[in-house]
Coordinates of N, CA and C and ligand atoms in Angstrom, one line a residue:
M142 N 53.4 95.0 116.4 CA 54.0 94.2 117.5 C 53.0 93.0 117.8
D143 N 51.6 93.4 117.7 CA 50.6 92.3 117.8 C 50.9 91.1 116.9
L144 N 51.2 91.4 115.7 CA 51.4 90.4 114.8 C 52.6 89.6 115.1
F145 N 53.7 90.2 115.4 CA 55.0 89.6 115.8 C 54.8 88.6 117.1
N146 N 54.0 89.1 118.1 CA 53.8 88.3 119.2 C 52.9 87.1 118.9
A147 N 51.9 87.4 118.1 CA 51.1 86.2 117.8 C 51.9 85.2 117.0
A148 N 52.7 85.6 116.0 CA 53.5 84.6 115.3 C 54.5 83.9 116.2
M149 N 55.2 84.6 117.1 CA 56.2 84.1 118.0 C 55.5 83.0 119.0
T150 N 54.3 83.3 119.4 CA 53.6 82.4 120.3 C 53.2 81.1 119.7
V151 N 52.7 81.2 118.5 CA 52.2 80.0 117.8 C 53.4 79.2 117.3
R152 N 54.5 79.9 117.0 CA 55.7 79.2 116.6 C 56.3 78.2 117.5
E153 N 56.0 78.5 118.8 CA 56.4 77.6 120.0 C 55.8 76.2 119.7
N154 N 54.7 76.2 119.1 CA 53.9 74.8 118.8 C 54.2 74.3 117.5
A155 N 55.1 74.8 116.8 CA 55.5 74.3 115.4 C 55.9 72.8 115.6
Y156 N 55.5 71.9 114.7 CA 55.9 70.6 114.6 C 56.9 70.5 113.5
A157 N 58.1 70.5 113.9 CA 59.2 70.5 112.8 C 60.3 69.6 113.2
P158 N 60.0 68.3 113.5 CA 61.1 67.4 114.0 C 61.9 66.9 112.8
Y159 N 61.7 67.1 111.5 CA 62.6 66.8 110.4 C 63.6 67.8 110.1
S160 N 63.1 69.1 109.9 CA 63.9 70.3 109.5 C 64.5 70.9 110.8
N161 N 63.8 70.7 111.9 CA 64.1 71.6 113.1 C 64.1 73.1 112.9
F162 N 63.2 73.5 111.9 CA 63.1 74.9 111.5 C 61.7 75.3 111.9
Q163 N 61.5 76.0 113.0 CA 60.2 76.3 113.4 C 59.8 77.6 112.8
V164 N 58.6 77.7 112.4 CA 58.2 79.0 111.6 C 56.8 79.4 112.2
G165 N 56.5 80.7 112.5 CA 55.2 81.1 112.8 C 54.8 82.1 111.9
A166 N 53.5 82.3 111.6 CA 52.9 83.3 110.8 C 51.8 83.8 111.5
A167 N 51.4 85.2 111.2 CA 50.2 85.9 111.7 C 49.6 86.7 110.6
I168 N 48.5 86.7 110.5 CA 47.7 87.6 109.4 C 46.9 88.4 110.2
R169 N 46.8 89.8 109.7 CA 45.8 90.7 110.1 C 44.7 90.7 109.0
S170 N 43.6 90.4 109.3 CA 42.5 90.4 108.2 C 41.8 91.7 108.1
A171 N 40.9 91.9 107.3 CA 40.2 93.0 106.9 C 39.4 93.6 108.3
S172 N 38.9 92.7 109.0 CA 38.2 93.1 110.3 C 39.1 93.6 111.4
G173 N 40.5 93.3 111.1 CA 41.4 93.6 112.3 C 41.8 92.5 113.2
K174 N 41.0 91.4 112.9 CA 41.4 90.2 113.6 C 42.7 89.6 113.2
I175 N 43.4 88.8 114.2 CA 44.6 88.2 113.9 C 44.5 86.7 113.9
Y176 N 45.0 86.1 112.8 CA 45.1 84.6 112.8 C 46.4 84.1 112.6
A177 N 46.7 83.1 113.3 CA 48.1 82.6 113.4 C 48.3 81.2 113.0
G178 N 49.5 80.8 112.5 CA 49.6 79.3 112.1 C 51.0 79.0 112.2
C179 N 51.4 77.7 112.4 CA 52.8 77.3 112.4 C 53.0 76.1 111.4
N180 N 54.4 75.8 111.1 CA 54.5 74.7 110.2 C 54.2 73.4 110.9
V181 N 53.7 72.5 110.2 CA 53.4 71.1 110.6 C 54.0 70.2 109.7
E182 N 55.0 69.5 110.1 CA 55.8 68.6 109.1 C 55.2 67.1 109.3
N183 N 55.6 66.4 108.3 CA 55.1 65.0 108.3 C 56.3 64.0 107.9
V184 N 56.2 62.9 108.4 CA 57.3 61.8 108.0 C 57.3 61.6 106.5
A185 N 56.2 61.8 105.9 CA 56.1 61.8 104.4 C 56.4 63.3 104.1
Y186 N 57.5 63.7 103.8 CA 57.9 65.0 103.7 C 57.0 66.0 103.0
P187 N 56.5 65.7 101.7 CA 55.8 66.6 101.0 C 54.4 66.8 101.6
E188 N 53.9 66.1 102.6 CA 52.7 66.4 103.3 C 52.7 67.4 104.3
G189 N 53.9 67.8 104.6 CA 54.1 69.0 105.6 C 53.4 70.2 105.1
T190 N 53.0 71.1 106.0 CA 52.5 72.4 105.7 C 53.1 73.5 106.4
C191 N 53.2 74.7 105.6 CA 53.9 75.8 106.1 C 53.1 76.6 107.1
A192 N 53.7 77.5 107.7 CA 53.1 78.4 108.8 C 52.0 79.3 108.2
E193 N 52.3 79.7 107.0 CA 51.4 80.6 106.3 C 50.2 79.9 106.0
A194 N 50.2 78.7 105.6 CA 49.2 77.9 105.2 C 48.2 77.7 106.3
G195 N 48.8 77.5 107.5 CA 48.1 77.3 108.7 C 47.3 78.6 109.0
A196 N 47.8 79.8 109.0 CA 47.3 81.0 109.3 C 46.2 81.3 108.4
I197 N 46.4 81.1 107.1 CA 45.4 81.3 106.1 C 44.2 80.3 106.3
A198 N 44.4 79.1 106.7 CA 43.3 78.2 106.9 C 42.5 78.6 108.1
A199 N 43.1 79.2 109.1 CA 42.4 79.7 110.4 C 41.5 80.9 110.0
M200 N 42.1 81.7 109.0 CA 41.4 83.0 108.6 C 40.1 82.5 107.9
I201 N 40.3 81.6 107.0 CA 39.2 81.2 106.1 C 38.1 80.4 106.9
A202 N 38.6 79.7 107.9 CA 37.7 78.9 108.7 C 36.8 79.8 109.6
D203 N 37.3 80.9 109.8 CA 36.6 81.9 110.6 C 35.7 82.8 109.7
G204 N 35.7 82.6 108.5 CA 34.8 83.3 107.6 C 35.3 84.6 107.0
E205 N 36.7 84.9 107.1 CA 37.3 86.1 106.5 C 38.1 85.6 105.2
T206 N 38.3 86.6 104.3 CA 39.0 86.3 103.1 C 40.0 87.3 102.6
Q207 N 40.2 88.4 103.4 CA 41.1 89.5 103.0 C 42.2 89.7 104.0
I208 N 43.5 89.4 103.4 CA 44.6 89.7 104.2 C 45.0 91.2 104.1
T209 N 45.2 92.0 105.1 CA 45.7 93.2 105.1 C 47.2 93.4 105.4
E210 N 47.7 92.3 106.1 CA 49.2 92.3 106.5 C 49.4 90.9 107.0
I211 N 50.7 90.5 106.7 CA 51.1 89.0 107.0 C 52.5 89.1 107.6
L212 N 52.8 88.5 108.8 CA 54.1 88.5 109.3 C 54.6 87.0 109.5
V213 N 55.8 86.8 109.1 CA 56.4 85.4 109.2 C 57.7 85.5 110.0
V214 N 57.9 84.6 111.0 CA 59.0 84.7 111.8 C 59.7 83.3 111.9
A215 N 60.9 83.3 112.0 CA 61.7 82.1 112.1 C 63.1 82.4 112.5
G216 N 63.9 81.4 113.2 CA 65.3 81.5 113.4 C 66.1 81.5 112.1
G217 N 67.4 81.5 112.2 CA 68.2 81.4 111.1 C 68.9 82.7 110.8
A218 N 70.0 82.7 110.0 CA 70.8 83.8 109.8 C 70.0 85.0 108.9
A219 N 69.3 84.5 108.0 CA 68.5 85.5 107.2 C 67.1 85.5 107.6
K220 N 66.4 86.6 107.5 CA 65.1 86.6 107.8 C 64.2 85.7 106.8
V221 N 63.3 85.0 107.3 CA 62.6 84.0 106.5 C 61.8 84.6 105.5
S222 N 61.7 84.1 104.2 CA 61.0 84.6 103.1 C 60.0 83.5 102.7
P223 N 58.7 83.9 102.5 CA 57.8 82.9 102.2 C 58.1 82.1 100.9
C224 N 58.0 80.8 101.0 CA 58.4 79.9 99.8 C 57.4 80.2 98.7
G225 N 57.8 79.7 97.6 CA 57.0 80.0 96.4 C 55.5 79.6 96.5
G226 N 55.1 78.4 96.9 CA 53.8 78.2 97.2 C 53.0 79.0 98.1
C227 N 53.7 79.4 99.1 CA 53.1 80.3 100.1 C 52.9 81.7 99.5
R228 N 53.7 82.2 98.7 CA 53.4 83.4 97.9 C 52.1 83.3 97.2
Q229 N 51.9 82.2 96.4 CA 50.7 82.1 95.7 C 49.6 82.0 96.5
K230 N 49.7 81.4 97.8 CA 48.6 81.3 98.8 C 48.2 82.6 99.3
I231 N 49.2 83.4 99.6 CA 49.1 84.8 100.2 C 48.4 85.6 99.2
A232 N 48.9 85.5 98.0 CA 48.3 86.3 96.8 C 46.8 86.2 96.7
E233 N 46.4 84.9 96.7 CA 44.9 84.6 96.6 C 44.0 85.4 97.4
F234 N 44.5 85.9 98.6 CA 43.7 86.7 99.6 C 44.2 88.0 99.8
S235 N 45.1 88.6 98.9 CA 45.7 89.9 99.0 C 45.6 90.6 97.8
T236 N 45.7 92.1 98.0 CA 46.0 92.9 96.9 C 47.6 92.9 96.9
G237 N 48.1 93.4 95.7 CA 49.5 93.5 95.5 C 50.3 94.3 96.5
D238 N 49.6 95.3 97.1 CA 50.3 96.1 98.0 C 50.3 95.7 99.6
V239 N 49.9 94.6 99.7 CA 49.7 93.9 101.0 C 51.2 93.7 101.6
P240 N 51.4 94.2 102.7 CA 52.8 94.0 103.3 C 53.1 92.6 103.8
V241 N 54.2 92.1 103.5 CA 54.7 90.8 104.1 C 55.8 91.2 104.9
L242 N 55.8 91.0 106.3 CA 56.7 91.3 107.2 C 57.6 90.1 107.5
M243 N 58.9 90.1 107.3 CA 59.7 89.0 107.6 C 60.6 89.4 108.8
A244 N 60.3 88.6 109.8 CA 61.1 88.8 111.1 C 61.9 87.8 111.5
D245 N 62.9 88.3 112.4 CA 63.8 87.3 113.0 C 63.4 87.2 114.5
L246 N 64.0 86.4 115.2 CA 63.5 86.1 116.6 C 63.7 87.3 117.6
T247 N 64.5 88.3 117.2 CA 64.7 89.4 118.1 C 63.6 90.5 117.8
G248 N 62.7 90.3 116.7 CA 61.8 91.3 116.4 C 62.2 92.4 115.3
D249 N 63.4 92.1 114.8 CA 63.9 92.9 113.7 C 63.1 92.4 112.4
I250 N 62.5 93.4 111.8 CA 61.6 93.2 110.7 C 62.0 93.8 109.4
E251 N 61.8 93.0 108.2 CA 62.1 93.5 106.9 C 60.7 93.5 106.3
K252 N 60.5 94.7 105.5 CA 59.0 94.7 104.8 C 59.2 94.6 103.3
I253 N 58.3 93.8 102.7 CA 58.3 93.9 101.2 C 56.8 93.6 101.0
T254 N 56.3 93.8 99.8 CA 54.9 93.6 99.5 C 54.7 92.2 98.7
I255 N 53.5 91.6 98.8 CA 53.3 90.4 98.1 C 53.5 90.6 96.6
G256 N 53.1 91.8 96.1 CA 53.3 92.0 94.6 C 54.8 91.9 94.3
D257 N 55.7 92.5 95.2 CA 57.1 92.4 94.8 C 57.6 90.9 95.0
L258 N 57.0 90.2 96.0 CA 57.5 88.8 96.2 C 56.9 87.9 95.0
L259 N 55.8 88.2 94.4 CA 55.3 87.3 93.4 C 54.8 88.2 92.2
P260 N 56.0 88.7 91.5 CA 55.5 89.6 90.3 C 55.1 88.6 89.1
A261 N 54.2 89.2 88.4 CA 53.7 88.5 87.2 C 53.2 87.0 87.6
G262 N 52.5 87.0 88.8 CA 52.0 85.7 89.2 C 50.8 85.2 88.5
F263 N 50.5 84.0 88.6 CA 49.3 83.4 88.0 C 48.1 83.9 88.8
A264 N 47.1 84.6 88.1 CA 46.0 85.2 88.8 C 44.6 84.8 88.0
K265 N 43.5 85.2 88.8 CA 42.3 84.9 88.1 C 42.0 85.3 86.7
D266 N 42.6 86.5 86.4 CA 42.4 87.1 85.0 C 42.9 85.9 83.9
H267 N 44.0 85.1 84.3 CA 44.5 84.2 83.3 C 43.5 83.1 83.0
M268 N 42.5 82.9 83.7 CA 41.4 81.9 83.5 C 40.3 82.5 82.8
D269 N 40.3 83.8 82.6 CA 39.2 84.4 82.0 C 39.3 84.2 80.4
V270 N 38.7 83.3 79.9 CA 38.8 82.8 78.4 C 37.7 83.6 77.5
G271 N 37.0 84.4 78.2 CA 36.1 85.3 77.5 C 34.9 84.7 76.9
Ligands
THU419 N1 58.4 76.9 106.2 C1 57.3 77.7 106.4 O1 56.5 77.2 107.3 N2 57.3 78.8 105.9 C2 58.0 79.4 105.2 O2 57.9 80.5 104.7 C3 59.4 78.7 104.7 C4 59.4 77.2 105.1 C5 58.7 75.5 106.8 C6 58.3 74.5 105.9 C7 59.2 73.3 106.7 O3 58.5 72.8 107.6 C8 60.4 74.1 107.3 O4 59.9 75.5 107.2 C9 61.7 73.9 106.4 O5 61.5 74.2 105.1

């Protein structure tokens, strides 16, 4: 519930004048601290950033590198699922079994792991040329 409340609170500040789709994300790190972020759009559309990216940046800026749980919340008919780029960003700081909680505005939550969201993803081992 802490993660949901943190994501809902930060979502209020989402800057989404182009999509009108406000998103909030909250991470629980290895220390137990919670880091939140919202989407920040830009008139040059590709320059916009996702809520997950904001939450990850806050965690890294605070000196932590391990996600133990992440929750994403948005409106809309279906519960929001992290975009492809965000899956890669989450995976960078997670083990495959890290839960990704996808919430709607009422607090109804669907749970999946980052490993299931990004199977066979590009990882550090692929750069190991021996
Ligand atoms: N968005 C996120 O912030 N996170 C997601 O997981 C999906 C999409 C944002 C990006 C953009 O500002 C808006 O939602 C519509 O795509």
